Coordinates of C-alpha atoms in Angstrom, one line a residue:
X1 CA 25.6 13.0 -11.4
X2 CA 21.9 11.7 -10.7
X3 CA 20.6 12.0 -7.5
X4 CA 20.6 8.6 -5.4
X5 CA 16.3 8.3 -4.4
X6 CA 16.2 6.2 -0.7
X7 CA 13.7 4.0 -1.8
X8 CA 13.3 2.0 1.7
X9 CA 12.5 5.9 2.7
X10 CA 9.2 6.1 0.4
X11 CA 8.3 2.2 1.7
X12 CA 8.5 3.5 4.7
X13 CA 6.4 7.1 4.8
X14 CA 3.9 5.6 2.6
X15 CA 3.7 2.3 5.1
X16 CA 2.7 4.9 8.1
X17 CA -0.1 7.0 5.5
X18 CA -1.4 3.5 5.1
X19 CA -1.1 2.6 8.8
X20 CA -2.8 5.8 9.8
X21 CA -6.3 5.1 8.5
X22 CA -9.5 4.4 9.8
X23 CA -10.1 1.0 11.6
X24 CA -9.3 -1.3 13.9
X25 CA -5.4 -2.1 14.0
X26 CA -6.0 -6.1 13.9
X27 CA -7.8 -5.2 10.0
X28 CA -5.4 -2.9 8.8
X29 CA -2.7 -5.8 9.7
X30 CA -5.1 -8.4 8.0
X31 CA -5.4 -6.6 5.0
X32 CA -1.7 -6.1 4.6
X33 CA -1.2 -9.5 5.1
X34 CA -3.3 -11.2 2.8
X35 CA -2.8 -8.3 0.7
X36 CA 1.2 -9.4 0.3
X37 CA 0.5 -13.1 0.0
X38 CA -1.8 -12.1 -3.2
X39 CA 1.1 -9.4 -4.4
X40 CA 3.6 -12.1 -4.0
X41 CA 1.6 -14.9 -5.8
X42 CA -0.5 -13.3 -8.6
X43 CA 1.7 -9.6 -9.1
X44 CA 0.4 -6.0 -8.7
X45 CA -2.9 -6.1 -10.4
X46 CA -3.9 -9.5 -8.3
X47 CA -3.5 -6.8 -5.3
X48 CA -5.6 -4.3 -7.0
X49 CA -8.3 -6.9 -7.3
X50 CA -7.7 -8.0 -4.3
X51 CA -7.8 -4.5 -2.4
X52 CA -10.7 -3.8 -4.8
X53 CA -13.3 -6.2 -3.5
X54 CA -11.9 -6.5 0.1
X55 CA -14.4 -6.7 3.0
X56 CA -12.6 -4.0 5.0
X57 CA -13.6 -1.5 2.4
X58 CA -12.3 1.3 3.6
X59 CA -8.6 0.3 4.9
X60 CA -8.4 -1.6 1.2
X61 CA -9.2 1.3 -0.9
X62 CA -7.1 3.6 1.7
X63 CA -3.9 0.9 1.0
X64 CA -4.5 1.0 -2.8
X65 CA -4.9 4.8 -3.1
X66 CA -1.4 5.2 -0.8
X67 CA 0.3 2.0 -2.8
X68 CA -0.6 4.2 -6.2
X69 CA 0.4 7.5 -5.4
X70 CA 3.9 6.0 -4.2
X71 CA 4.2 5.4 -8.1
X72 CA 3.8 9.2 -8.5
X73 CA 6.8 10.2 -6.6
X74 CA 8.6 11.7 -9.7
X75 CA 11.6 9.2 -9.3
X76 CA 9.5 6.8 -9.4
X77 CA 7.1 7.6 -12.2
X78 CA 10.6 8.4 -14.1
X79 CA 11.4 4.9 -13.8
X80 CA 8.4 3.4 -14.8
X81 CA 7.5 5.1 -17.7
X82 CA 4.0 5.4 -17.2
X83 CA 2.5 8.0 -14.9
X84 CA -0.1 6.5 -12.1
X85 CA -3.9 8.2 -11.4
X86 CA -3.2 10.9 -9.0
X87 CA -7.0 12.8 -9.1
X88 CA -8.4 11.2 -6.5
X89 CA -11.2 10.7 -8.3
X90 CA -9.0 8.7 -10.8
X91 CA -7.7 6.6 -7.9
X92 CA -11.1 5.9 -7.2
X93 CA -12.1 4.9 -10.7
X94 CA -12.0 1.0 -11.2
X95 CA -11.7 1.2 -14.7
X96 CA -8.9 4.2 -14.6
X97 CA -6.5 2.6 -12.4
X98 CA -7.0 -1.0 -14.5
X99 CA -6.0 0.9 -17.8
X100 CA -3.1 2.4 -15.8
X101 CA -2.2 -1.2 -15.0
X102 CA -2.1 -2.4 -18.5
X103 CA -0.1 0.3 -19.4
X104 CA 2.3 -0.5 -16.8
X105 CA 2.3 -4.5 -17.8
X106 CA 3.7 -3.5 -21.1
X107 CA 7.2 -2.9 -19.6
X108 CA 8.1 -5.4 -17.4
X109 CA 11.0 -3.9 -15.7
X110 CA 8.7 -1.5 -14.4
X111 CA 5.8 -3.5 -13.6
X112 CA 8.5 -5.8 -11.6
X113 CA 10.1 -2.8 -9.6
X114 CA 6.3 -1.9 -8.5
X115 CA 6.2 -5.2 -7.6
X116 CA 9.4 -4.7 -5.2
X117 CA 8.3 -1.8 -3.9
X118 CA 4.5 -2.4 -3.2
X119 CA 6.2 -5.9 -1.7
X120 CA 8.3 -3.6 1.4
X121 CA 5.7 -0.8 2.0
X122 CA 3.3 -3.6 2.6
X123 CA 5.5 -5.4 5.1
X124 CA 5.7 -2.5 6.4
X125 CA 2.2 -1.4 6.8
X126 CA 2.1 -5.2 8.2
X127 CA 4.4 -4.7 11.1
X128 CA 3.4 -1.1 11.6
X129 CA -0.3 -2.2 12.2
X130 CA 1.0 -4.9 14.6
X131 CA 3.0 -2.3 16.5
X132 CA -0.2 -0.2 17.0
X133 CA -2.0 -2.9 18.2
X134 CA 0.5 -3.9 20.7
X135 CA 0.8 -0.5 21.9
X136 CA -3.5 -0.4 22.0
X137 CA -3.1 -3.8 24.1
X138 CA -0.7 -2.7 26.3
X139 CA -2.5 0.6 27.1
X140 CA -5.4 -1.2 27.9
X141 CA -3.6 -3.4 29.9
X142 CA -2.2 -0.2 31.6
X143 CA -6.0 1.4 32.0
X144 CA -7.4 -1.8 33.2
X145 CA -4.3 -1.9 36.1
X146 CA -4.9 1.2 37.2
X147 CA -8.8 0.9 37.4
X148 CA -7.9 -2.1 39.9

């Protein structure tokens, strides 16, 4: 019998690696958001080339390295067919992680589920990021109570 893979679980862990980098909370909740409005209207690779020329450099190339070694979870490079960059010099590589892309256009199923998946770790991320920043308001809120 195969083994059922928690999917939502991987969205999930990979939504907190992505949460967890460098920057301001309010960016790393803007670049999630736009980031899933350009997933949702132009597919995967309108993301990459979204996250690729991004402002917030380094929360956008944090986001795409974590969105592209989700697709290396062996469950999920099973499924797809095609395996993702994992050096990080390969995730890193414009040109590397465009051929990857092509590759993965060829089967649609798979370039759909990435789709699907990239789609709920990014809402995630999203809401994550919004919870930090919450939390950072309402600790200042706390520090600035008790200076009073």
């Amino acid at each position: 019998m195969a083994k059922m893979v928690n999917l939502d679980f991987l969205c999930m862990k990979t939504a907190q690696s992505m949460a967890a980098c460098e920057g301001k909370a309010s960016d790393k909740e803007n670049v999630a958001t736009k980031g899933l409005g350009v997933l949702l209207e132009n597919g995967p690779y309108g993301l990459m080339l979204f996250l690729e020329t991004n402002a917030k450099e380094k929360i956008a190339k944090h986001y795409m390295k974590e969105l592209i070694n989700i697709c290396n979870d062996d469950h999920i490079a099973d499924y797809i067919e095609v395996r993702a960059p994992s050096n990080p010099k390969d995730i890193k590589d414009f040109k590397k992680v465009t051929e990857w892309f092509k590759e993965l256009a060829k089967n649609l199923d798979g370039y759909l589920f990435v789709k699907g998946l990239w789609q709920q770790t990014l809402t995630y991320a999203r809401y994550h990021a919004k919870a930090l920043d919450n939390k950072d308001k309402t600790d200042e809120t706390v520090t600035e109570e008790a200076i009073e």
